[in-house]
PDB file of C-alpha atoms in Angstrom:
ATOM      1  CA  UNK I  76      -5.397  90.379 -19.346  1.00 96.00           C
ATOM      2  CA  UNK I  77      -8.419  92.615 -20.417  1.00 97.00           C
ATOM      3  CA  UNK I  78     -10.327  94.273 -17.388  1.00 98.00           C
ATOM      4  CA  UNK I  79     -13.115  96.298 -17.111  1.00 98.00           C
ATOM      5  CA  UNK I  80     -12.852  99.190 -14.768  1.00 98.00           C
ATOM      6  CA  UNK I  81     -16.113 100.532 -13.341  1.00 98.00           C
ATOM      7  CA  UNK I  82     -16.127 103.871 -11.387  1.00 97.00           C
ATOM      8  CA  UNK I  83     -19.384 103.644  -9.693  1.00 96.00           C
ATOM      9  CA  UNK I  84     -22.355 106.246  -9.176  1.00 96.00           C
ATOM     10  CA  UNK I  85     -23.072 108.726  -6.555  1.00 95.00           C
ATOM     11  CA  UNK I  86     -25.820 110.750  -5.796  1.00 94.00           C
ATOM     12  CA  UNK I  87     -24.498 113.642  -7.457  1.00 94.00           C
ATOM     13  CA  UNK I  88     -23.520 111.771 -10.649  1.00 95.00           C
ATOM     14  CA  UNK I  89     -27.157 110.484 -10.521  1.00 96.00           C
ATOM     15  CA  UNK I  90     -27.828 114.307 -10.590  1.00 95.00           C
ATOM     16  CA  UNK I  91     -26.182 114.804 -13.390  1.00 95.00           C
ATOM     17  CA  UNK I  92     -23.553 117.411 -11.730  1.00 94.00           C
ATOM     18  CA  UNK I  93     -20.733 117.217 -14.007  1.00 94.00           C
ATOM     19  CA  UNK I  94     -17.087 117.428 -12.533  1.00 93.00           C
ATOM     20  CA  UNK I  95     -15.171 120.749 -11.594  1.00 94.00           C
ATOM     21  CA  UNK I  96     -13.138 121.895 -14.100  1.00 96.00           C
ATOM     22  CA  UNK I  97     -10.403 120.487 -12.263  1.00 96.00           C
ATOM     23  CA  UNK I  98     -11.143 117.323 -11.970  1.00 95.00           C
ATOM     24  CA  UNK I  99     -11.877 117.049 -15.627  1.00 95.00           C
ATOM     25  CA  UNK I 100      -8.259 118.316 -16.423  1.00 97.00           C
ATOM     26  CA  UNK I 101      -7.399 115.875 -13.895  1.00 96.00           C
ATOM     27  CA  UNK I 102      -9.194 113.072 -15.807  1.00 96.00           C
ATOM     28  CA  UNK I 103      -7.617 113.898 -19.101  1.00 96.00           C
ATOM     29  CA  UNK I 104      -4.271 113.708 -17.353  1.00 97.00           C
ATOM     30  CA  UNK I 105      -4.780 110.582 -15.926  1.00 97.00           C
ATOM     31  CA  UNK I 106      -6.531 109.379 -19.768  1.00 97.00           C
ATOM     32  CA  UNK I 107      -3.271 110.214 -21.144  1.00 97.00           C
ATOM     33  CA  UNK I 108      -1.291 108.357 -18.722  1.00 97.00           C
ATOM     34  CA  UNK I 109      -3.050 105.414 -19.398  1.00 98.00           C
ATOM     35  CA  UNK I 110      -2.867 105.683 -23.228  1.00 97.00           C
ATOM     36  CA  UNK I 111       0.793 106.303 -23.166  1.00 97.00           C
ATOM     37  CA  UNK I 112       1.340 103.175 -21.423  1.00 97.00           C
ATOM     38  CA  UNK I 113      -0.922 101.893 -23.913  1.00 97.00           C
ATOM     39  CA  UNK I 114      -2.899 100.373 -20.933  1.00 97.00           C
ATOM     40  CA  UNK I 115      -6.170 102.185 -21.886  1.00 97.00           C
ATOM     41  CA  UNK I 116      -8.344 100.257 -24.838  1.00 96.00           C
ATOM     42  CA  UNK I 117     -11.564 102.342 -24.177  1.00 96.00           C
ATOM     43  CA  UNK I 118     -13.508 104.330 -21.685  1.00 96.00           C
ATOM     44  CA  UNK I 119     -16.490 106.905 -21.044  1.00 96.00           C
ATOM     45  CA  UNK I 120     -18.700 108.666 -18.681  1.00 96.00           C
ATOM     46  CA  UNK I 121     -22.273 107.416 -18.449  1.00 97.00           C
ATOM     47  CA  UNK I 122     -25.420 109.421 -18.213  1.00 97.00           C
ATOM     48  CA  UNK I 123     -27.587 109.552 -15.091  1.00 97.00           C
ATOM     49  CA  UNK I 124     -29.808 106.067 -14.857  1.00 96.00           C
ATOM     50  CA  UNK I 125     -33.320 108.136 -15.223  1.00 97.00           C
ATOM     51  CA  UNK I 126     -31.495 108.502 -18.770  1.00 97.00           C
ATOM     52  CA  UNK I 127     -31.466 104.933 -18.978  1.00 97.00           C
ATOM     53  CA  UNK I 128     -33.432 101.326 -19.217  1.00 97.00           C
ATOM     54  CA  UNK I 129     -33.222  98.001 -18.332  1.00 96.00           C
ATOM     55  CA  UNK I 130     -35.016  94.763 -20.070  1.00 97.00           C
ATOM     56  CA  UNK I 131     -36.012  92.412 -17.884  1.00 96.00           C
ATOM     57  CA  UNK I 132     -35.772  88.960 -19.014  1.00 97.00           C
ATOM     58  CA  UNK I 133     -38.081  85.732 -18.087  1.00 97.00           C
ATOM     59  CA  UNK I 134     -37.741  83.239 -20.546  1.00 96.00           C
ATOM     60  CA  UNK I 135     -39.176  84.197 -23.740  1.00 96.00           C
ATOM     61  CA  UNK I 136     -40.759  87.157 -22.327  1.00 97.00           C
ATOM     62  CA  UNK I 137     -39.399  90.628 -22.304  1.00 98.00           C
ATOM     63  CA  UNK I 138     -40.436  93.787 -20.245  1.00 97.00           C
ATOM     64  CA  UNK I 139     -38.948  97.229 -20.132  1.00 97.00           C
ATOM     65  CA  UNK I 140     -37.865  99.358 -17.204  1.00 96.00           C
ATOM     66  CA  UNK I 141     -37.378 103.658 -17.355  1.00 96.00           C
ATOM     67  CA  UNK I 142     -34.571 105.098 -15.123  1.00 95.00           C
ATOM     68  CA  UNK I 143     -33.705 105.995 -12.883  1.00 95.00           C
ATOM     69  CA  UNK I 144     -32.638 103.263 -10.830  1.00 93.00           C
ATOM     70  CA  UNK I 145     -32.621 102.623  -7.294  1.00 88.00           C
ATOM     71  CA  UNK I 146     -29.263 101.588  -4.922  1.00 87.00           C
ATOM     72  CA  UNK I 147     -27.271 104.450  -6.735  1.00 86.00           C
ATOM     73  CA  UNK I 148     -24.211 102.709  -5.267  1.00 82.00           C
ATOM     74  CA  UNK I 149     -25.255  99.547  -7.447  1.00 90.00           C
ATOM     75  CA  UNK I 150     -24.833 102.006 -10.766  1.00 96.00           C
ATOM     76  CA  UNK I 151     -21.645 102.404 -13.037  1.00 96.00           C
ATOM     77  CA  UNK I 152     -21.051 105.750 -14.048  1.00 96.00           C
ATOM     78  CA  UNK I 153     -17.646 105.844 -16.269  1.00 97.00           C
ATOM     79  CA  UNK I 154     -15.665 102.847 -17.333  1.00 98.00           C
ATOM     80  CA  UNK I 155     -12.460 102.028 -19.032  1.00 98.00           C
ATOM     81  CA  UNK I 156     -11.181  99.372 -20.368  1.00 98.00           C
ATOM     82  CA  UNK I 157      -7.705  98.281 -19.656  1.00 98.00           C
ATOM     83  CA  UNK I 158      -4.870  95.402 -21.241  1.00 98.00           C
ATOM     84  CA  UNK I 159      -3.024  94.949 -18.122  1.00 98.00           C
ATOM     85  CA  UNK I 160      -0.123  92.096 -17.563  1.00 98.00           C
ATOM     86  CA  UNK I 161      -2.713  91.225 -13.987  1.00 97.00           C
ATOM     87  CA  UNK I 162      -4.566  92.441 -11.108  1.00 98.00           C
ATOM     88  CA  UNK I 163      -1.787  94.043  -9.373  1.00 98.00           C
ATOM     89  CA  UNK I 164      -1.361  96.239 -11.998  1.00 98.00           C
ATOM     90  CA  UNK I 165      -4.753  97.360 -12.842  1.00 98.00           C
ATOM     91  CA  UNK I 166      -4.833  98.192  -8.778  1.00 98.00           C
ATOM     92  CA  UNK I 167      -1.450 100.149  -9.164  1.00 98.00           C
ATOM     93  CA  UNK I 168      -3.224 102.235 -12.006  1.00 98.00           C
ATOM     94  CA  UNK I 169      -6.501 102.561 -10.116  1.00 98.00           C
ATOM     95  CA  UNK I 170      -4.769 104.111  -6.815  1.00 98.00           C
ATOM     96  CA  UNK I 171      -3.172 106.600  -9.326  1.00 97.00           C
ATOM     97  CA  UNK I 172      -6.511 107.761  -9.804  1.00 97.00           C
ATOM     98  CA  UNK I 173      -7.765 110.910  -9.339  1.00 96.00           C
ATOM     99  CA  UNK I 174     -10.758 110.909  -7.224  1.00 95.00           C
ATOM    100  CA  UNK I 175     -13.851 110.702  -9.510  1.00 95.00           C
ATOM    101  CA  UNK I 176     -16.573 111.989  -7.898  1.00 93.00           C
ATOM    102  CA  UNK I 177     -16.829 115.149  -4.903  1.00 89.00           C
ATOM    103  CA  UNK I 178     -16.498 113.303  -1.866  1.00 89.00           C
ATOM    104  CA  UNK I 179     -16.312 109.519  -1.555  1.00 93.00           C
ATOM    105  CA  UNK I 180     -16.425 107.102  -4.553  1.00 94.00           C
ATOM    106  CA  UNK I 181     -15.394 104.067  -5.493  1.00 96.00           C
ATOM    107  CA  UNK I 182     -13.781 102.090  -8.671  1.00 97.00           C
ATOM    108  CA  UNK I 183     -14.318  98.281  -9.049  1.00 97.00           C
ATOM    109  CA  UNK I 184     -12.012  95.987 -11.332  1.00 98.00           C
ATOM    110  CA  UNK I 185     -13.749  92.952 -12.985  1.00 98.00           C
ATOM    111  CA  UNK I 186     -11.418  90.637 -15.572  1.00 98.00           C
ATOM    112  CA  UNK I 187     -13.481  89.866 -18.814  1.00 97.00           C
ATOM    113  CA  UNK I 188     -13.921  86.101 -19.744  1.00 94.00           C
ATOM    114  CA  UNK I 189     -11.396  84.868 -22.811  1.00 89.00           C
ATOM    115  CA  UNK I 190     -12.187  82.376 -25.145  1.00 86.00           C
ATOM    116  CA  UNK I 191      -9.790  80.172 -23.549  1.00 87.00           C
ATOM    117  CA  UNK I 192     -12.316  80.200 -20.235  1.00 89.00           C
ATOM    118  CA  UNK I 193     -15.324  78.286 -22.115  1.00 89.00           C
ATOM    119  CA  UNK I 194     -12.548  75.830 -24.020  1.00 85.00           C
ATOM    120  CA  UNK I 195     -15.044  72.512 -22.149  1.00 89.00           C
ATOM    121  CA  UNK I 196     -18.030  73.752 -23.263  1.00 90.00           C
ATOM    122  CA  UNK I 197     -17.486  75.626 -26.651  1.00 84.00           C
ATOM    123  CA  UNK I 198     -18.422  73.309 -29.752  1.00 89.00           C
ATOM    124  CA  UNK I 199     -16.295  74.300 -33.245  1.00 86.00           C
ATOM    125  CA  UNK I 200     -19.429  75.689 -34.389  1.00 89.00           C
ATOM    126  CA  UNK I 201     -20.094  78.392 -31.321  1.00 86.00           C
ATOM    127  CA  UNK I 202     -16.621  78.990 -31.387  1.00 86.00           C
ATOM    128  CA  UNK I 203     -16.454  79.520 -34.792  1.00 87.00           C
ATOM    129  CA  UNK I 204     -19.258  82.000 -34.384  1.00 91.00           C
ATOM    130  CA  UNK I 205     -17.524  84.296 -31.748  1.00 87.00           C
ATOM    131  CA  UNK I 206     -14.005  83.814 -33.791  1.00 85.00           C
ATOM    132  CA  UNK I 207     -16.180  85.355 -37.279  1.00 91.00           C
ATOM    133  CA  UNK I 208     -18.205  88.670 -35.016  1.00 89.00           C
ATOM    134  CA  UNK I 209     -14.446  88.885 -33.223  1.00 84.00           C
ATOM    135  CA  UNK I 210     -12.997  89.661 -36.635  1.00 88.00           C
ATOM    136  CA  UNK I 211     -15.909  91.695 -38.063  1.00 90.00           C
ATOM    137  CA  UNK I 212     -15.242  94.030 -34.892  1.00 86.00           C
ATOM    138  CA  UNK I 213     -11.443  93.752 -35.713  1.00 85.00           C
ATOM    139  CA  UNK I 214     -12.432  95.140 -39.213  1.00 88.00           C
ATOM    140  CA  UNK I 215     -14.214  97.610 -38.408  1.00 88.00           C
ATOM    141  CA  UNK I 216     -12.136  99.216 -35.801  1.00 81.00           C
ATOM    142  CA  UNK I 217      -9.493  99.228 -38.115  1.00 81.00           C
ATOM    143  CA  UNK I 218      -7.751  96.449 -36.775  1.00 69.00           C
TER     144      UNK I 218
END
């Protein structure tokens, strides 16, 4: 199973402070780890939210919002994403972490939706669709 892994913001990521020099090493250690075991797909650090925007969608209308954000403990600043055999083990992984922020933080684990989840309401046409952009991905990753 595919899961995303979201180590959320803190005031000082907000800041921008970037890790000790430490923790980075740390970071990289744990990285490797996780590609060794050929658990780890993908992952990065985001920017501070002020770096950011959202769209805002209501119906056909579209409006755009400048960072930074507000409920800092709402915001995702890193991510990874894992192939794990289930939960357990993306928890195991997870409490193997080092800490990623000064002070307290925390990481959340979300499964992604498969194909296999929309099988009732996927006609051969939409899931012909996702099937072709799945493979143009595929290709150009090198897969």
């Amino acid at each position: 199973m595919r899961v995303m892994v979201m180590v959320k913001a803190t005031e000082d990521s907000e800041e921008g402070i970037m890790p000790s020099t430490e923790l980075f090493e740390a970071m990289g250690k744990f990285n490797e780890e996780l590609a060794n075991a050929g658990i780890m797909l993908s992952g990065d650090g985001l920017k501070p939210s002020k770096l950011g925007k959202r769209v805002a969608f209501d119906g056909a209308n579209r409006r755009v919002i400048d960072g930074p954000f507000a409920e800092t403990r709402e915001l995702v600043a890193g991510y990874w994403i894992w192939e794990v055999k289930d939960m357990a083990e993306a928890v195991e992984w997870v409490k193997r972490c080092p800490n990623p922020m000064p002070g307290p933080s925390e990481i959340e684990i979300r499964p992604f939706y498969e194909m296999a989840d929309f099988a009732e309401i996927a006609s051969p046409e939409g899931q012909a669709r996702h099937d072709r952009a799945g493979e143009r991905l595929a290709a150009r990753d090198g897969k």
